[in-house]
PDB file of C-alpha atoms in Angstrom:
ATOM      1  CA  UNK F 993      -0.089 -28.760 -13.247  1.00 68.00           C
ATOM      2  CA  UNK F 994      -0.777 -25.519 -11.027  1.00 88.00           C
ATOM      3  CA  UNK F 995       0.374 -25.846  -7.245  1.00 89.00           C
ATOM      4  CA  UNK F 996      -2.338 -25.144  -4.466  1.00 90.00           C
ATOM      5  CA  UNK F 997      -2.769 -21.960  -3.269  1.00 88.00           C
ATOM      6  CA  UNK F 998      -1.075 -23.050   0.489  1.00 89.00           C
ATOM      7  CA  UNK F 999       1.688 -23.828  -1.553  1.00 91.00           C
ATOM      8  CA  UNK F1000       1.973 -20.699  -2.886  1.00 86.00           C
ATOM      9  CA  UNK F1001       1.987 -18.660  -0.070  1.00 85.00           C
ATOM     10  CA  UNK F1002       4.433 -20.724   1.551  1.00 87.00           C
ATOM     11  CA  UNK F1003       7.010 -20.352  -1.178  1.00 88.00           C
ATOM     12  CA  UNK F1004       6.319 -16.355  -1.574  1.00 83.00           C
ATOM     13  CA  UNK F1005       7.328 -16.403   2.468  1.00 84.00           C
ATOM     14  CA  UNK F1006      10.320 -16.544   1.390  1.00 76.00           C
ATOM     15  CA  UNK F1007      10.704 -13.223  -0.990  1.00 82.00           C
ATOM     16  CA  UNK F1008      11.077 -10.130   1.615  1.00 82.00           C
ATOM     17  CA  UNK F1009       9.461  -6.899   1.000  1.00 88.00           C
ATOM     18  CA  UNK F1010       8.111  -3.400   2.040  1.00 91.00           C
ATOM     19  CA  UNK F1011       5.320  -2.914   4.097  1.00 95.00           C
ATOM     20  CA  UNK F1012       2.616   0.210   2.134  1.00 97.00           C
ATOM     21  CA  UNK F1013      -0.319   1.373   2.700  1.00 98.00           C
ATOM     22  CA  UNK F1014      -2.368   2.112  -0.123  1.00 98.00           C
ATOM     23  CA  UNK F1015      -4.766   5.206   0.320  1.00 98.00           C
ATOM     24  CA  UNK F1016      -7.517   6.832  -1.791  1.00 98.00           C
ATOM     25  CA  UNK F1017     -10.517   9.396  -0.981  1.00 98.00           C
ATOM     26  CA  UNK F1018     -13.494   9.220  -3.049  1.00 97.00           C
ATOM     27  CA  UNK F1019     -16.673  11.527  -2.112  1.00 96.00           C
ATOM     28  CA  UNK F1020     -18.943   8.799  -1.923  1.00 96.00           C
ATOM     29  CA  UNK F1021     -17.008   6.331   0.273  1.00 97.00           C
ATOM     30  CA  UNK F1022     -14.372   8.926   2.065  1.00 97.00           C
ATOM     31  CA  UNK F1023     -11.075   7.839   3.448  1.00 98.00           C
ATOM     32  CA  UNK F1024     -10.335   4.493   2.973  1.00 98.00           C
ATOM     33  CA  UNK F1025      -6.507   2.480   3.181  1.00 98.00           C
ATOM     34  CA  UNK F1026      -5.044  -0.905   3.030  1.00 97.00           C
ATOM     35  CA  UNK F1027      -1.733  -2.715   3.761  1.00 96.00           C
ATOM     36  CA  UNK F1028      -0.465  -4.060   0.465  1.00 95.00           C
ATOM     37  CA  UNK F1029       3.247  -5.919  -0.191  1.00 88.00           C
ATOM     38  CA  UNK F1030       2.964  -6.192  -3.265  1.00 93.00           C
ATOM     39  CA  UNK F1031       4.360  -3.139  -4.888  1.00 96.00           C
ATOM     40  CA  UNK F1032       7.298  -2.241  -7.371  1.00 96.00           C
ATOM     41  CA  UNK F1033       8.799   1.000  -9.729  1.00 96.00           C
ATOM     42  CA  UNK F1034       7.521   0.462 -13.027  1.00 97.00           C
ATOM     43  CA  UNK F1035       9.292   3.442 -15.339  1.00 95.00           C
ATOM     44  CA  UNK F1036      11.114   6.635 -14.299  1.00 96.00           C
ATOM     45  CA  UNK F1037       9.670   8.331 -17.203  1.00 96.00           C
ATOM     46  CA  UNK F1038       6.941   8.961 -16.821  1.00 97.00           C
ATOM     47  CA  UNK F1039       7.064   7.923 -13.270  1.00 97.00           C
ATOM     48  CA  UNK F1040       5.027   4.913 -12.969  1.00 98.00           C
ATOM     49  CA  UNK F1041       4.489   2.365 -10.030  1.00 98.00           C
ATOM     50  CA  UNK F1042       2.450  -0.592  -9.682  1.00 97.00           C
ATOM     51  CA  UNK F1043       0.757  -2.396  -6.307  1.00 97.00           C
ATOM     52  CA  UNK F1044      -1.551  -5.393  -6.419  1.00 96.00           C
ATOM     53  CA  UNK F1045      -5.140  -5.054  -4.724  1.00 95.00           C
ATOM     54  CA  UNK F1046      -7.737  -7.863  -4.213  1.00 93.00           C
ATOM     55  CA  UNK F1047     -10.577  -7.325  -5.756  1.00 90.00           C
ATOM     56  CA  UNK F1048     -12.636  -7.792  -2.723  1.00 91.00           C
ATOM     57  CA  UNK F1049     -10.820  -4.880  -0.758  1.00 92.00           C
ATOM     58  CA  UNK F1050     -13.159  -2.067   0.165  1.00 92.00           C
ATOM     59  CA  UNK F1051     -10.901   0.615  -1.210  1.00 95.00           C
ATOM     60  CA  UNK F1052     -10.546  -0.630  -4.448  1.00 95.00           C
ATOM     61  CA  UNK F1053     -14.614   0.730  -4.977  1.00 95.00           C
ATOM     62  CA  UNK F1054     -13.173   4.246  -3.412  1.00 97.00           C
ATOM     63  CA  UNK F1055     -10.066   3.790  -5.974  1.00 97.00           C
ATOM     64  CA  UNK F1056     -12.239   2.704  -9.183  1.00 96.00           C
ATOM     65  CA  UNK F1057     -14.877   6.237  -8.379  1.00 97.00           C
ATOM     66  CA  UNK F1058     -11.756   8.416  -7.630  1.00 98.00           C
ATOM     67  CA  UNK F1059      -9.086   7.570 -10.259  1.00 98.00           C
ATOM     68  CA  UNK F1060      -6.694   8.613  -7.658  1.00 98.00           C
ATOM     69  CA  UNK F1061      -4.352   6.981  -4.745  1.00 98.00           C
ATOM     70  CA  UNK F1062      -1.205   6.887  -2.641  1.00 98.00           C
ATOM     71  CA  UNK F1063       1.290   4.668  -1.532  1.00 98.00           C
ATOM     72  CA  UNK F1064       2.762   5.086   1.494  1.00 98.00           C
ATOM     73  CA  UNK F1065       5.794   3.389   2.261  1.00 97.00           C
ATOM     74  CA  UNK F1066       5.769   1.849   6.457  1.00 97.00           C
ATOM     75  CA  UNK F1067       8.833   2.947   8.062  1.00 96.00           C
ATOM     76  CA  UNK F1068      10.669   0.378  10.620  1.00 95.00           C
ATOM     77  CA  UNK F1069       8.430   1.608  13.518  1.00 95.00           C
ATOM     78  CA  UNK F1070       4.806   1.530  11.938  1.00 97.00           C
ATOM     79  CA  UNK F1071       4.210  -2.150  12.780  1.00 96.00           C
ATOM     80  CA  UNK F1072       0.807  -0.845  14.077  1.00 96.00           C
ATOM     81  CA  UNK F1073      -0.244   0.984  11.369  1.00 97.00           C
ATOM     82  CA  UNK F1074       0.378  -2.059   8.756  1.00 97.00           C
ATOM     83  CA  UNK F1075      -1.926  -4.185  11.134  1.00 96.00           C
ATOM     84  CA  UNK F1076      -4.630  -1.626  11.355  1.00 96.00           C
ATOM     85  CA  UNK F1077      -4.709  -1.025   7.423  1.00 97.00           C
ATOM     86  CA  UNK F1078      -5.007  -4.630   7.293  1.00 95.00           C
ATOM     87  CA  UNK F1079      -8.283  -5.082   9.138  1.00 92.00           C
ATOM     88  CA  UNK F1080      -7.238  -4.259  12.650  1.00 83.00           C
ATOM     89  CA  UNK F1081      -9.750  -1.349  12.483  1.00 93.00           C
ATOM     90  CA  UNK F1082     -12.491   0.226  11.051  1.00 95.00           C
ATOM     91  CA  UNK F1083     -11.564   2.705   7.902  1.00 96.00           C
ATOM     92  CA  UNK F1084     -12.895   5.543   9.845  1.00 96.00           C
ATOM     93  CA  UNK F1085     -10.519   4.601  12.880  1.00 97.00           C
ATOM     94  CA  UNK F1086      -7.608   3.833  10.569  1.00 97.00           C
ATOM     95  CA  UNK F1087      -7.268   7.499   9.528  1.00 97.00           C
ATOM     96  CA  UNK F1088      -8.315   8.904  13.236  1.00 97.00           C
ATOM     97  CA  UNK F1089      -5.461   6.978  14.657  1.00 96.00           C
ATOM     98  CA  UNK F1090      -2.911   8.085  12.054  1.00 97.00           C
ATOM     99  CA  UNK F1091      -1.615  11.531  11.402  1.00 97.00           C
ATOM    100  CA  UNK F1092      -2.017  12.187   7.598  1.00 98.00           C
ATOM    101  CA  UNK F1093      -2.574  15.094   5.116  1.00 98.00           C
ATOM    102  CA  UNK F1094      -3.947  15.968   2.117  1.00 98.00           C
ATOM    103  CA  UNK F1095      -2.110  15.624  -1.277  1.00 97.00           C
ATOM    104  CA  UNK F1096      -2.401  16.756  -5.080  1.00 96.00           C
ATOM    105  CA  UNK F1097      -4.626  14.836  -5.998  1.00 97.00           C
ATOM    106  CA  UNK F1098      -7.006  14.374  -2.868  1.00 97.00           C
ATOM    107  CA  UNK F1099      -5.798  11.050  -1.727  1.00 98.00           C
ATOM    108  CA  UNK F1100      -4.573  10.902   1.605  1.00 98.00           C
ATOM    109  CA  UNK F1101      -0.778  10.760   3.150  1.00 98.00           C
ATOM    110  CA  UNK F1102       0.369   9.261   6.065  1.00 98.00           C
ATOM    111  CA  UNK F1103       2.835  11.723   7.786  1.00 97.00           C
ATOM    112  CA  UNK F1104       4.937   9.391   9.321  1.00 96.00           C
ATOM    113  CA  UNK F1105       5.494   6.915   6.477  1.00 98.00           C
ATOM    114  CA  UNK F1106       9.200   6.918   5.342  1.00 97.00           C
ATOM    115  CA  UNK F1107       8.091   7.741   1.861  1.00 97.00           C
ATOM    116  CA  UNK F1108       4.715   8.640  -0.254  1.00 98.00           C
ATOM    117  CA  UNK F1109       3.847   8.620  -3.482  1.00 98.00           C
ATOM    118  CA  UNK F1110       0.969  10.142  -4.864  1.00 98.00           C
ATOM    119  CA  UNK F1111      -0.399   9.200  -7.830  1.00 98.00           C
ATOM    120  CA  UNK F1112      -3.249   8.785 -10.979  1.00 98.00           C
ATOM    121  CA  UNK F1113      -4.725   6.106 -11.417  1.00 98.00           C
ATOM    122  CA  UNK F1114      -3.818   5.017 -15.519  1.00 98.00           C
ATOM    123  CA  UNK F1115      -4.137   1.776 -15.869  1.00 97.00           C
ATOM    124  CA  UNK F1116      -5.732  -1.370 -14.325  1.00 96.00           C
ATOM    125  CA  UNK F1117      -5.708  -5.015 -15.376  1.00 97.00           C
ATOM    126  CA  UNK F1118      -7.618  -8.046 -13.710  1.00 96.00           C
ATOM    127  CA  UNK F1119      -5.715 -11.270 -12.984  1.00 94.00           C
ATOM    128  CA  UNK F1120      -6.893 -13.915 -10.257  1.00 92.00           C
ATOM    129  CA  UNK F1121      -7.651 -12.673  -7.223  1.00 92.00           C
ATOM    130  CA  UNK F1122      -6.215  -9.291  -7.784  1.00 94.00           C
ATOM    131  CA  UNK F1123      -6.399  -5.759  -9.783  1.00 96.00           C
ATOM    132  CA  UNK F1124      -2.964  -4.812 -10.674  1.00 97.00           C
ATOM    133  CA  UNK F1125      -3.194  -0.570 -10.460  1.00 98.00           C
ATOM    134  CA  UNK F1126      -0.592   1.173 -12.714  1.00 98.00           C
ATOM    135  CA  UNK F1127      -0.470   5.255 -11.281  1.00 98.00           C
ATOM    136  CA  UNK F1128       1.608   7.981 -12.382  1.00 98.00           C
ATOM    137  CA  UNK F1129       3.123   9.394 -10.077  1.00 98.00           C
ATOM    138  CA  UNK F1130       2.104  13.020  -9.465  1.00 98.00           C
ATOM    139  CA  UNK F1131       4.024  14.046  -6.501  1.00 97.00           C
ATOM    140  CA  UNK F1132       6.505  12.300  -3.476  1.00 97.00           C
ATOM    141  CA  UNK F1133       7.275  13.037  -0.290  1.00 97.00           C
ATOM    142  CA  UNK F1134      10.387  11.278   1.167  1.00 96.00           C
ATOM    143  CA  UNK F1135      11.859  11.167   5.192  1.00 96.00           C
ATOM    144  CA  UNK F1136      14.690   9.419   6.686  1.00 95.00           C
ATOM    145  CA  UNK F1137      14.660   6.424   8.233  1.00 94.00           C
ATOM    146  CA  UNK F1138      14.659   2.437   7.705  1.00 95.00           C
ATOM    147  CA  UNK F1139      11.994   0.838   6.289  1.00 95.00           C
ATOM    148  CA  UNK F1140       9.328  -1.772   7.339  1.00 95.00           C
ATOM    149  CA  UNK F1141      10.146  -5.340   6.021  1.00 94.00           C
ATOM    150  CA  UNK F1142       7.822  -8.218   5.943  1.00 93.00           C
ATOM    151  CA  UNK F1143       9.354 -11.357   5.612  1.00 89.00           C
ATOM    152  CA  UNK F1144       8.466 -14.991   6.504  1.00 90.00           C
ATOM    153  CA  UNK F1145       5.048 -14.094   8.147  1.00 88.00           C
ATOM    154  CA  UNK F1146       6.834 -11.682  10.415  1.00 90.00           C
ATOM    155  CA  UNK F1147       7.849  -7.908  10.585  1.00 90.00           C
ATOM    156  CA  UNK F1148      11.803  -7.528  10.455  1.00 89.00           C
ATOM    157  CA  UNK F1149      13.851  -4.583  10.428  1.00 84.00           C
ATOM    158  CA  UNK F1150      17.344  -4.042   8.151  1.00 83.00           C
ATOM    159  CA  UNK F1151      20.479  -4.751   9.908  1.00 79.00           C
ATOM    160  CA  UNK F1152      22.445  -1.493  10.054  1.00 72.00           C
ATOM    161  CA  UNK F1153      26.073  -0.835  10.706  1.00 60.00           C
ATOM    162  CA  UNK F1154      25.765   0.097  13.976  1.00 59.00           C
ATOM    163  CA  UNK F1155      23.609  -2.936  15.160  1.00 52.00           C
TER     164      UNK F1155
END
């Protein structure tokens, strides 16, 4: 016997994780980015990383045209830009209110994210709800800082020595 969705969610509340946004550019929809938790090294070689996307997420059309995307990793003070990636905002204004540049492969990097990966789309594979997207990584950009947690339905930040 399967347990209700509700109950799911409830019990993953309890597993903490990183806060990304996934970003692609594709010439026929343009910039487009999501918050995702759900994401996780795969292999260091080849580099490979994987992130979950529902299938009913806009950017996973701009994703499936352009082969290509990024994950940007949230650092501890981008609690606004994981709540405009999630819907807070229209794509267009999710990219004009965010600094970002270009990368190898066209998709879009946040320039305040603690870390970026850029990456090729190589594999996909449907289950439930969600696409998970396998990309090599092509290139990274990392920055200091702490990162964004998400944990229990609310945005936490690491305890540091000198808290």
């Amino acid at each position: 016997m399967s347990i209700s969705a509700s109950e799911f969610k409830q019990a993953m509340q309890c597993w903490a994780s990183g806060v990304t946004v996934v970003t692609t550019y594709s010439e026929k929809y343009g910039l487009q980015g999501m918050t995702v938790s759900a994401f996780s090294s795969v292999s260091a070689d080849p580099a490979l990383i994987l992130c979950c996307v529902n299938d009913e997420a806009d950017s996973m059309k701009g994703i499936d045209m352009s082969q290509i995307f990024a994950v940007n990793i949230l650092a501890q003070t981008q609690q606004h830009v994981s709540n405009q990636f999630a819907g807070g905002c229209t794509q267009e204004e999710r990219f004009a209110f965010n600094a970002w540049h270009t990368a190898v492969t066209g998709a879009p990097l946040l320039n305040e994210s603690l870390m970026s990966l850029d990456c090729k789309l190589v594999e996909k594979v449907r289950t439930g709800s969600h696409w998970i997207l396998i990309g090599e990584v092509q290139a990274c950009e990392s920055r200091s800082g702490n990162p964004l947690l998400y944990y229990r339905a609310a945005y936490r930040e690491l305890a540091t020595a000198d808290d």
